[in-house]
DNA sequence: AAGTGGTCTAGACCACACG
DNA sequence: GTGTGGTCTAGACCACTTC
């Protein structure tokens, strides 16, 4: 692995904090001391510490030092940009993906808006439901620009689209805009999900961008109400 | 004002991008040139640019430069750590806060867990509903440790607790852990909200921390389904 | 080859916390 | 006063893109 020095330091410290090898509420060594310990400069240490701070591992206090926060990171499901597979696997529950549709389409008007493209461009439509503990609780509707992804197979859809994009196609997913709302369930939801008595779903709309800022994919993730959970760590912007 | 050089540069560029004075999809000048223009060092420019990147204003591409993204920032309501008042005011809609309860209580067991305190500590209980366009659509239940906030008045609750904490009490709110779920409406919800035909609410649970890492406040924000919206900008962590 | 962003260094001065 | 994190500098080398 060609790892940056500050990333190595970040990973080492994050790992120790997560595993409790560094106690929460204790103080990290000062930046000067860390710089010495890792035989590096203070600015490099600071890069690592700022990452820890951004991700909720520590709190830096001017004049005092860096306090280790108590992270229960095994607690986060949908924060940031993570695929269903990554979440499902880390949760340890039995899960399965059912592929209902995998076709090339010309986008209609709303879809053009979401994908910011013309109606002539071809787009993959993938419809999948996610089964956890024998219940279909999430309906994922993915629309992917064929321009970036020439072929998709059913097998790929059952494992992970993201993994395929990144490992096999070399696409670098960089950022996303996410919107969460609650809407009335559609016929599609009733068809593919085990809806029980619920008549609404949580809808997570996602626009996924590559590192060259082009829009790769639009995704609608529809969750049964009782199975939806989103957790987030946020720092306040002071102005 | 604490005017860091990199903050000044960040604010100036963010402002220009938001107002369209720098076109989206255009390139920023290179870091070397910006350093010259702002008569500063490249590392300082890089701090400003990294902030822009984190907040979705630009995308940095190695070997090429920084692309200006098209931000419609008037689009985000609940991302990060913002109070209802800040959101309501920037949305421009008519809003009002109705205070239903403002009392000192000893926390019960669940509340103790959320606040991570013993049952002996006194806590302010504030229950408010938020009225937008003549409809009560959000029920906010705040629990604030009296240890940090000796007194609260009804007037303060009607305006903004955060503003009071920060401007009057000098408390510095630093970060929060947020959880979003959907739950069955309680009697309280029916009592204080205009629930229409809905029988569920979106529940946003928030633990708010000060800059010395102590927990100040636990908040439950209960939204009528149709009026809830959360948007987020997320960058992918590559490992 | 020239230009770009990414990393890293060794030093400097400041503001803040604490004894 | 001493130690801490926050800011800033001027320079270096690297990897990548483009010509």
Coordinates of C-alpha atoms (C1' of nucleotides) in Angstrom, one line a residue:
Chain A
X1 CA 0.0 0.0 0.0
X2 CA 1.2 3.5 -0.8
X3 CA -0.1 5.2 2.3
X4 CA 0.5 8.7 3.3
X5 CA 2.3 9.2 6.5
X6 CA -0.6 11.2 8.0
X7 CA -3.1 8.5 6.9
X8 CA -1.0 5.8 8.6
X9 CA -1.0 7.8 11.8
X10 CA -4.7 8.5 11.5
X11 CA -5.5 4.9 11.0
X12 CA -3.3 3.7 13.8
X13 CA -4.8 6.2 16.3
X14 CA -8.4 5.6 15.1
X15 CA -7.9 1.9 15.4
X16 CA -6.6 2.2 18.9
X17 CA -9.4 4.4 20.0
X18 CA -12.0 2.2 18.5
X19 CA -10.6 -0.9 20.1
X20 CA -10.3 0.9 23.5
X21 CA -6.6 0.7 23.6
X22 CA -6.7 4.4 24.1
X23 CA -9.3 5.1 26.8
X24 CA -12.1 7.6 26.1
X25 CA -11.9 10.8 28.1
X26 CA -8.1 10.5 28.3
X27 CA -5.8 12.9 26.7
X28 CA -3.7 12.2 23.6
X29 CA 0.0 13.1 23.9
X30 CA 0.7 16.6 22.7
X31 CA 1.3 17.3 19.1
X32 CA 5.0 17.9 19.7
X33 CA 5.4 14.6 21.5
X34 CA 3.4 12.7 18.8
X35 CA 5.6 14.3 16.1
X36 CA 8.6 12.9 17.9
X37 CA 7.1 9.5 18.5
X38 CA 6.1 9.1 14.9
X39 CA 9.4 10.8 13.7
X40 CA 7.6 13.4 11.7
X41 CA 6.8 17.0 11.7
X42 CA 4.1 18.7 13.7
X43 CA 2.0 19.7 10.7
X44 CA 1.8 16.1 9.6
X45 CA 0.5 15.1 13.1
X46 CA -2.0 17.9 12.9
X47 CA -3.3 16.5 9.6
X48 CA -4.0 13.2 11.3
X49 CA -5.5 14.8 14.3
X50 CA -7.8 17.0 12.2
X51 CA -9.1 13.9 10.5
X52 CA -9.7 12.3 13.9
X53 CA -11.6 15.4 15.0
X54 CA -13.7 15.5 11.8
X55 CA -14.7 11.9 12.3
X56 CA -15.7 12.3 15.9
X57 CA -12.8 10.5 17.5
X58 CA -11.3 13.3 19.4
X59 CA -12.0 16.9 20.5
X60 CA -9.2 19.4 20.3
X61 CA -9.1 22.0 23.0
X62 CA -6.8 25.0 22.6
X63 CA -4.3 25.4 25.3
X64 CA -5.1 22.0 26.8
X65 CA -4.8 19.1 24.4
X66 CA -6.8 16.5 22.5
X67 CA -9.5 14.6 24.4
X68 CA -10.5 11.1 23.2
X69 CA -14.2 10.9 22.7
X70 CA -16.1 7.7 23.3
X71 CA -17.0 6.4 19.9
X72 CA -19.3 3.6 19.4
X73 CA -18.6 3.5 15.7
X74 CA -20.3 0.1 15.3
X75 CA -23.3 2.3 15.6
X76 CA -23.4 4.0 12.3
X77 CA -25.5 2.8 9.4
X78 CA -26.1 5.3 6.6
X79 CA -23.9 8.2 7.4
X80 CA -21.6 9.4 4.7
X81 CA -21.2 7.5 1.5
X82 CA -21.4 3.8 2.1
X83 CA -23.0 1.1 0.0
X84 CA -25.7 -1.3 1.4
X85 CA -23.3 -4.1 1.1
X86 CA -20.7 -2.4 3.3
X87 CA -23.3 -1.6 5.9
X88 CA -25.0 -5.0 5.8
X89 CA -21.7 -6.9 6.1
X90 CA -20.5 -4.9 9.1
X91 CA -23.8 -5.3 10.8
X92 CA -23.3 -9.1 10.7
X93 CA -27.0 -9.8 9.9
X94 CA -28.1 -12.2 7.3
X95 CA -28.9 -10.3 4.1
X96 CA -29.7 -10.9 0.5
X97 CA -30.2 -8.8 -2.6
X98 CA -33.0 -9.6 -5.0
X99 CA -32.6 -8.2 -8.5
X100 CA -36.0 -7.4 -10.1
X101 CA -34.9 -5.4 -13.1
X102 CA -31.8 -4.7 -15.1
X103 CA -32.4 -2.9 -18.4
X104 CA -31.2 -0.1 -20.6
X105 CA -33.7 2.8 -20.8
X106 CA -34.0 6.3 -22.2
X107 CA -34.7 8.5 -19.2
X108 CA -38.0 10.4 -18.8
X109 CA -38.2 14.0 -17.9
X110 CA -37.8 13.8 -14.1
X111 CA -35.0 11.4 -14.5
X112 CA -33.2 13.7 -16.9
X113 CA -33.4 16.4 -14.3
X114 CA -32.0 14.2 -11.6
X115 CA -29.2 13.0 -13.8
X116 CA -28.7 16.4 -15.5
X117 CA -28.6 14.8 -19.0
X118 CA -30.5 14.9 -22.2
X119 CA -33.2 12.3 -22.9
X120 CA -31.1 10.7 -25.6
X121 CA -28.4 9.3 -23.4
X122 CA -28.8 5.7 -22.4
X123 CA -29.2 4.8 -18.8
X124 CA -29.1 1.5 -16.9
X125 CA -32.1 0.9 -14.7
X126 CA -31.5 -1.4 -11.8
X127 CA -34.3 -2.3 -9.4
X128 CA -33.4 -4.4 -6.4
X129 CA -34.9 -5.2 -3.0
X130 CA -32.8 -5.8 0.1
X131 CA -33.7 -8.7 2.3
X132 CA -32.7 -8.7 5.9
X133 CA -34.0 -11.5 8.3
X134 CA -36.3 -12.9 5.6
X135 CA -38.0 -9.5 5.0
X136 CA -37.7 -7.2 2.0
X137 CA -37.3 -3.8 3.7
X138 CA -35.4 -1.7 1.2
X139 CA -36.2 -1.0 -2.5
X140 CA -33.2 0.4 -4.4
X141 CA -33.8 2.0 -7.8
X142 CA -30.5 2.9 -9.5
X143 CA -30.0 4.8 -12.7
X144 CA -26.5 4.7 -14.1
X145 CA -25.2 6.5 -17.1
X146 CA -24.1 3.9 -19.7
X147 CA -21.5 6.4 -20.8
X148 CA -19.5 5.4 -17.8
X149 CA -20.6 1.8 -17.3
X150 CA -20.9 -0.1 -20.6
X151 CA -22.1 -3.4 -19.1
X152 CA -23.8 -4.6 -15.9
X153 CA -24.7 -8.2 -15.1
X154 CA -27.2 -9.6 -12.7
X155 CA -24.4 -11.1 -10.6
X156 CA -22.8 -7.7 -10.1
X157 CA -26.2 -6.3 -9.0
X158 CA -26.4 -9.0 -6.4
X159 CA -23.1 -8.2 -4.9
X160 CA -22.2 -4.6 -5.1
X161 CA -22.4 -2.0 -7.8
X162 CA -20.0 0.3 -6.0
X163 CA -17.4 -2.4 -5.7
X164 CA -17.7 -3.1 -9.5
X165 CA -17.5 0.6 -10.4
X166 CA -14.4 1.1 -8.2
X167 CA -12.5 -2.2 -8.4
X168 CA -13.3 -3.3 -12.0
X169 CA -14.0 -0.1 -13.9
X170 CA -11.6 2.1 -12.0
X171 CA -14.2 4.8 -11.5
X172 CA -13.5 7.0 -8.5
X173 CA -16.6 7.9 -6.6
X174 CA -16.0 11.2 -4.9
X175 CA -19.1 12.8 -3.4
X176 CA -22.8 12.7 -3.3
X177 CA -25.8 14.9 -2.6
X178 CA -28.4 13.1 -0.4
X179 CA -32.0 14.0 0.4
X180 CA -34.2 12.2 2.9
X181 CA -38.0 12.6 2.9
X182 CA -41.0 10.5 3.7
X183 CA -43.5 9.7 1.0
X184 CA -46.6 7.6 0.3
X185 CA -45.8 4.1 -0.8
X186 CA -46.2 3.4 -4.5
X187 CA -47.5 0.3 -6.1
X188 CA -43.9 -0.7 -6.7
X189 CA -43.2 -0.5 -3.0
X190 CA -46.1 -2.8 -2.2
X191 CA -45.0 -5.2 -5.0
X192 CA -41.4 -5.6 -4.0
X193 CA -41.4 -4.9 -0.2
X194 CA -42.9 -6.6 2.7
X195 CA -44.8 -3.5 3.7
X196 CA -46.8 -4.9 6.7
X197 CA -49.4 -2.3 7.7
X198 CA -47.3 0.7 6.6
X199 CA -48.4 3.0 3.8
X200 CA -45.4 5.3 3.7
X201 CA -41.7 4.8 3.0
X202 CA -38.6 6.8 3.8
X203 CA -37.1 7.9 0.5
X204 CA -33.3 8.6 0.2
X205 CA -32.5 10.3 -3.1
X206 CA -28.8 10.2 -4.0
X207 CA -26.8 11.9 -6.8
X208 CA -23.4 10.2 -7.0
X209 CA -20.5 12.1 -8.6
X210 CA -17.1 11.0 -9.8
X211 CA -13.8 12.6 -9.0
X212 CA -13.9 14.6 -12.2
X213 CA -17.3 16.1 -11.0
X214 CA -19.4 14.2 -13.6
X215 CA -22.6 12.8 -12.4
X216 CA -22.5 9.0 -12.5
X217 CA -25.7 7.8 -11.0
X218 CA -29.0 8.7 -9.4
X219 CA -30.4 6.4 -6.8
X220 CA -33.7 6.2 -4.9
X221 CA -33.5 4.1 -1.8
X222 CA -36.9 3.4 -0.4
X223 CA -37.0 2.1 3.2
X224 CA -39.9 0.6 5.2
X225 CA -40.6 3.1 8.0
X226 CA -39.7 0.9 11.0
X227 CA -36.4 -0.3 9.5
X228 CA -35.0 3.1 8.7
X229 CA -32.2 4.6 10.8
X230 CA -29.7 7.3 10.0
X231 CA -27.0 8.5 12.4
X232 CA -24.7 11.4 11.9
X233 CA -21.9 13.2 13.6
X234 CA -21.8 16.9 13.0
X235 CA -19.6 19.7 14.0
X236 CA -21.0 23.2 14.3
X237 CA -19.7 25.8 12.0
X238 CA -18.9 28.9 13.9
X239 CA -19.0 32.2 12.1
Chain B
X1 CA -13.5 39.3 15.0
X2 CA -11.0 36.5 14.8
X3 CA -10.0 36.9 11.3
X4 CA -7.8 34.1 10.2
X5 CA -6.3 34.7 6.8
X6 CA -7.5 31.3 5.5
X7 CA -11.0 32.0 6.8
X8 CA -11.1 35.4 5.0
X9 CA -10.0 33.7 1.8
X10 CA -12.6 30.9 2.3
X11 CA -15.4 33.3 2.9
X12 CA -14.5 35.5 0.0
X13 CA -14.3 32.6 -2.4
X14 CA -17.4 30.8 -1.0
X15 CA -19.3 34.1 -1.3
X16 CA -18.3 34.6 -4.9
X17 CA -19.3 31.1 -5.8
X18 CA -22.6 31.3 -4.1
X19 CA -23.4 34.6 -5.8
X20 CA -22.3 33.3 -9.2
X21 CA -19.4 35.7 -9.5
X22 CA -17.3 32.7 -10.1
X23 CA -19.1 30.5 -12.6
X24 CA -19.8 26.9 -11.8
X25 CA -17.8 24.4 -13.9
X26 CA -15.0 26.9 -14.3
X27 CA -11.5 26.5 -12.9
X28 CA -10.2 28.4 -10.0
X29 CA -6.7 29.9 -10.5
X30 CA -4.0 27.5 -9.4
X31 CA -2.9 27.5 -5.8
X32 CA 0.4 29.2 -6.6
X33 CA -1.4 32.0 -8.3
X34 CA -4.0 32.3 -5.6
X35 CA -1.1 32.5 -3.0
X36 CA 0.3 35.4 -5.0
X37 CA -3.0 37.2 -5.4
X38 CA -3.8 37.0 -1.7
X39 CA -0.2 37.6 -0.8
X40 CA 0.1 34.5 1.3
X41 CA 1.7 31.1 1.3
X42 CA 0.4 28.2 -0.6
X43 CA -0.4 26.1 2.5
X44 CA -2.7 28.9 3.7
X45 CA -4.5 28.9 0.3
X46 CA -4.7 25.1 0.6
X47 CA -6.5 25.4 4.0
X48 CA -9.1 27.6 2.4
X49 CA -9.5 25.4 -0.6
X50 CA -9.9 22.3 1.5
X51 CA -12.7 24.0 3.4
X52 CA -14.4 24.8 0.1
X53 CA -14.0 21.2 -0.9
X54 CA -15.4 19.9 2.3
X55 CA -18.5 22.1 2.0
X56 CA -19.2 21.1 -1.6
X57 CA -18.1 24.3 -3.3
X58 CA -15.2 22.9 -5.3
X59 CA -13.7 19.7 -6.4
X60 CA -9.9 19.4 -6.5
X61 CA -8.4 17.3 -9.3
X62 CA -4.8 16.3 -9.0
X63 CA -2.7 17.6 -11.9
X64 CA -5.5 19.7 -13.2
X65 CA -6.9 22.2 -10.7
X66 CA -10.0 23.1 -8.7
X67 CA -13.4 22.9 -10.4
X68 CA -16.2 25.1 -9.1
X69 CA -19.3 23.0 -8.4
X70 CA -22.7 24.4 -8.8
X71 CA -24.0 24.9 -5.4
X72 CA -27.6 25.8 -4.7
X73 CA -27.0 26.3 -1.1
X74 CA -30.5 27.7 -0.5
X75 CA -31.3 24.1 -0.8
X76 CA -30.2 22.7 2.5
X77 CA -32.3 22.7 5.6
X78 CA -31.2 20.4 8.4
X79 CA -27.7 19.4 7.5
X80 CA -25.0 19.9 10.1
X81 CA -25.8 21.7 13.3
X82 CA -28.3 24.5 12.8
X83 CA -31.1 25.6 15.0
X84 CA -34.7 25.8 13.9
X85 CA -34.6 29.5 14.0
X86 CA -31.6 29.8 11.7
X87 CA -33.4 27.5 9.2
X88 CA -36.7 29.1 9.5
X89 CA -35.4 32.6 9.0
X90 CA -33.3 31.7 6.0
X91 CA -36.3 30.0 4.4
X92 CA -38.3 33.2 4.5
X93 CA -41.5 31.5 5.6
X94 CA -43.8 32.8 8.3
X95 CA -43.0 30.8 11.5
X96 CA -43.8 30.8 15.2
X97 CA -42.7 28.9 18.2
X98 CA -45.3 27.9 20.8
X99 CA -43.9 27.1 24.3
X100 CA -46.0 24.4 26.0
X101 CA -43.8 23.6 28.9
X102 CA -40.7 25.0 30.7
X103 CA -40.0 23.3 34.0
X104 CA -37.1 21.8 36.0
X105 CA -37.3 18.0 36.4
X106 CA -35.3 15.1 37.7
X107 CA -34.6 12.9 34.7
X108 CA -36.1 9.4 34.5
X109 CA -34.0 6.4 33.5
X110 CA -34.1 6.7 29.7
X111 CA -33.3 10.4 29.9
X112 CA -30.4 9.7 32.2
X113 CA -29.0 7.4 29.6
X114 CA -29.4 10.0 26.8
X115 CA -27.8 12.7 29.0
X116 CA -25.3 10.4 30.5
X117 CA -25.9 11.8 34.0
X118 CA -27.2 10.6 37.3
X119 CA -30.9 10.9 38.3
X120 CA -30.1 13.5 40.9
X121 CA -29.0 16.2 38.5
X122 CA -31.6 18.8 37.7
X123 CA -32.6 19.3 34.1
X124 CA -34.7 21.9 32.2
X125 CA -37.5 20.4 30.2
X126 CA -38.7 22.5 27.4
X127 CA -41.5 21.5 25.1
X128 CA -42.2 23.6 22.1
X129 CA -44.1 23.2 18.8
X130 CA -43.0 25.0 15.6
X131 CA -45.7 26.6 13.5
X132 CA -45.1 27.2 9.8
X133 CA -47.9 28.5 7.6
X134 CA -50.4 28.2 10.5
X135 CA -49.7 24.5 11.1
X136 CA -47.9 23.0 14.0
X137 CA -45.6 20.5 12.2
X138 CA -42.6 20.0 14.6
X139 CA -42.6 19.1 18.3
X140 CA -39.3 19.9 20.0
X141 CA -38.6 18.3 23.4
X142 CA -35.4 19.8 24.9
X143 CA -33.6 18.6 28.0
X144 CA -30.9 20.9 29.2
X145 CA -28.6 20.4 32.2
X146 CA -29.2 23.1 34.7
X147 CA -25.5 22.8 35.6
X148 CA -24.7 24.7 32.5
X149 CA -27.8 26.8 32.2
X150 CA -29.1 28.2 35.5
X151 CA -32.1 30.0 34.2
X152 CA -34.3 29.9 31.1
X153 CA -37.3 32.1 30.4
X154 CA -40.3 31.7 28.1
X155 CA -39.1 34.5 25.9
X156 CA -35.8 32.8 25.3
X157 CA -37.6 29.6 24.3
X158 CA -39.7 31.5 21.8
X159 CA -36.7 33.0 20.1
X160 CA -33.7 30.6 20.2
X161 CA -32.1 28.5 22.9
X162 CA -28.9 28.2 20.9
X163 CA -28.6 32.0 20.5
X164 CA -29.1 32.4 24.3
X165 CA -26.5 29.7 25.1
X166 CA -23.9 31.1 22.8
X167 CA -24.4 34.9 22.9
X168 CA -25.6 35.3 26.5
X169 CA -24.0 32.5 28.4
X170 CA -20.9 32.1 26.4
X171 CA -21.3 28.4 25.9
X172 CA -19.5 27.1 22.9
X173 CA -21.5 24.3 21.1
X174 CA -19.1 22.1 19.3
X175 CA -20.5 18.9 18.0
X176 CA -23.6 16.7 18.1
X177 CA -24.6 13.1 17.5
X178 CA -27.8 12.9 15.5
X179 CA -30.1 9.9 14.9
X180 CA -33.1 9.9 12.5
X181 CA -35.8 7.3 12.8
X182 CA -39.6 7.0 12.1
X183 CA -41.9 6.1 15.0
X184 CA -45.5 5.8 15.9
X185 CA -47.0 9.1 17.0
X186 CA -47.6 9.5 20.7
X187 CA -50.5 11.2 22.5
X188 CA -48.2 14.2 22.9
X189 CA -47.7 14.4 19.2
X190 CA -51.5 14.4 18.6
X191 CA -51.9 16.9 21.3
X192 CA -49.4 19.5 20.1
X193 CA -49.2 18.9 16.4
X194 CA -51.6 19.2 13.5
X195 CA -51.2 15.6 12.6
X196 CA -53.8 15.4 9.8
X197 CA -54.3 11.7 8.9
X198 CA -50.7 10.7 9.7
X199 CA -50.0 8.3 12.5
X200 CA -46.2 8.3 12.4
X201 CA -43.6 11.0 13.0
X202 CA -39.9 11.4 12.0
X203 CA -37.9 11.5 15.2
X204 CA -34.5 13.3 15.2
X205 CA -32.6 12.6 18.4
X206 CA -29.8 14.9 19.1
X207 CA -27.0 15.0 21.8
X208 CA -25.4 18.3 21.8
X209 CA -21.8 18.7 23.2
X210 CA -19.8 21.7 24.3
X211 CA -16.3 22.4 23.3
X212 CA -14.9 20.9 26.5
X213 CA -16.7 17.6 25.4
X214 CA -19.4 17.8 28.2
X215 CA -22.9 16.9 27.1
X216 CA -25.1 20.0 27.4
X217 CA -28.4 18.9 26.0
X218 CA -30.6 16.1 24.6
X219 CA -33.2 17.0 22.1
X220 CA -36.0 15.1 20.5
X221 CA -37.4 16.8 17.4
X222 CA -40.6 15.2 16.1
X223 CA -41.6 16.1 12.6
X224 CA -44.9 15.4 10.8
X225 CA -44.0 13.0 7.9
X226 CA -44.9 15.2 5.0
X227 CA -43.0 18.2 6.3
X228 CA -39.7 16.5 7.0
X229 CA -36.7 17.0 4.7
X230 CA -33.0 16.4 5.3
X231 CA -30.3 17.1 2.8
X232 CA -26.7 16.3 3.0
X233 CA -23.4 16.6 1.1
X234 CA -21.1 13.8 1.7
X235 CA -17.6 12.9 0.5
X236 CA -16.5 9.3 0.2
X237 CA -13.8 8.1 2.4
X238 CA -11.4 6.1 0.4
X239 CA -9.3 3.5 2.1
Chain C
dA1 C1' 8.7 19.6 -20.2
dA2 C1' 5.7 22.5 -17.8
dG3 C1' 1.9 23.1 -14.7
dT4 C1' -1.0 21.3 -11.3
dG5 C1' -2.4 19.6 -6.7
dG6 C1' -0.6 16.3 -2.6
dT7 C1' 2.6 15.6 0.9
dC8 C1' 6.1 16.8 4.1
dT9 C1' 9.5 19.6 6.6
dA10 C1' 11.5 22.9 10.2
dG11 C1' 10.8 26.7 11.9
dA12 C1' 8.2 31.0 13.7
dC13 C1' 4.8 33.6 16.4
dC14 C1' 0.2 33.7 18.6
dA15 C1' -3.7 32.9 22.0
dC16 C1' -5.2 30.2 25.5
dA17 C1' -5.1 27.1 30.0
dC18 C1' -3.1 26.1 34.3
dG19 C1' -0.4 26.0 38.2
Chain D
dG1 C1' 6.2 30.8 33.0
dT2 C1' 5.5 26.6 30.6
dG3 C1' 2.9 23.8 27.7
dT4 C1' -0.8 23.4 24.6
dG5 C1' -3.1 23.8 20.1
dG6 C1' -3.9 27.5 16.0
dT7 C1' -1.9 29.9 12.3
dC8 C1' 1.5 31.0 8.9
dT9 C1' 5.7 30.7 6.1
dA10 C1' 9.1 29.3 2.4
dG11 C1' 10.8 25.8 0.6
dA12 C1' 11.2 20.9 -1.1
dC13 C1' 9.9 16.6 -3.6
dC14 C1' 6.3 13.8 -5.6
dA15 C1' 2.5 12.1 -8.8
dC16 C1' -0.5 13.4 -12.1
dT17 C1' -2.3 15.8 -16.4
dT18 C1' -1.5 18.1 -20.6
dC19 C1' 1.0 19.5 -24.4

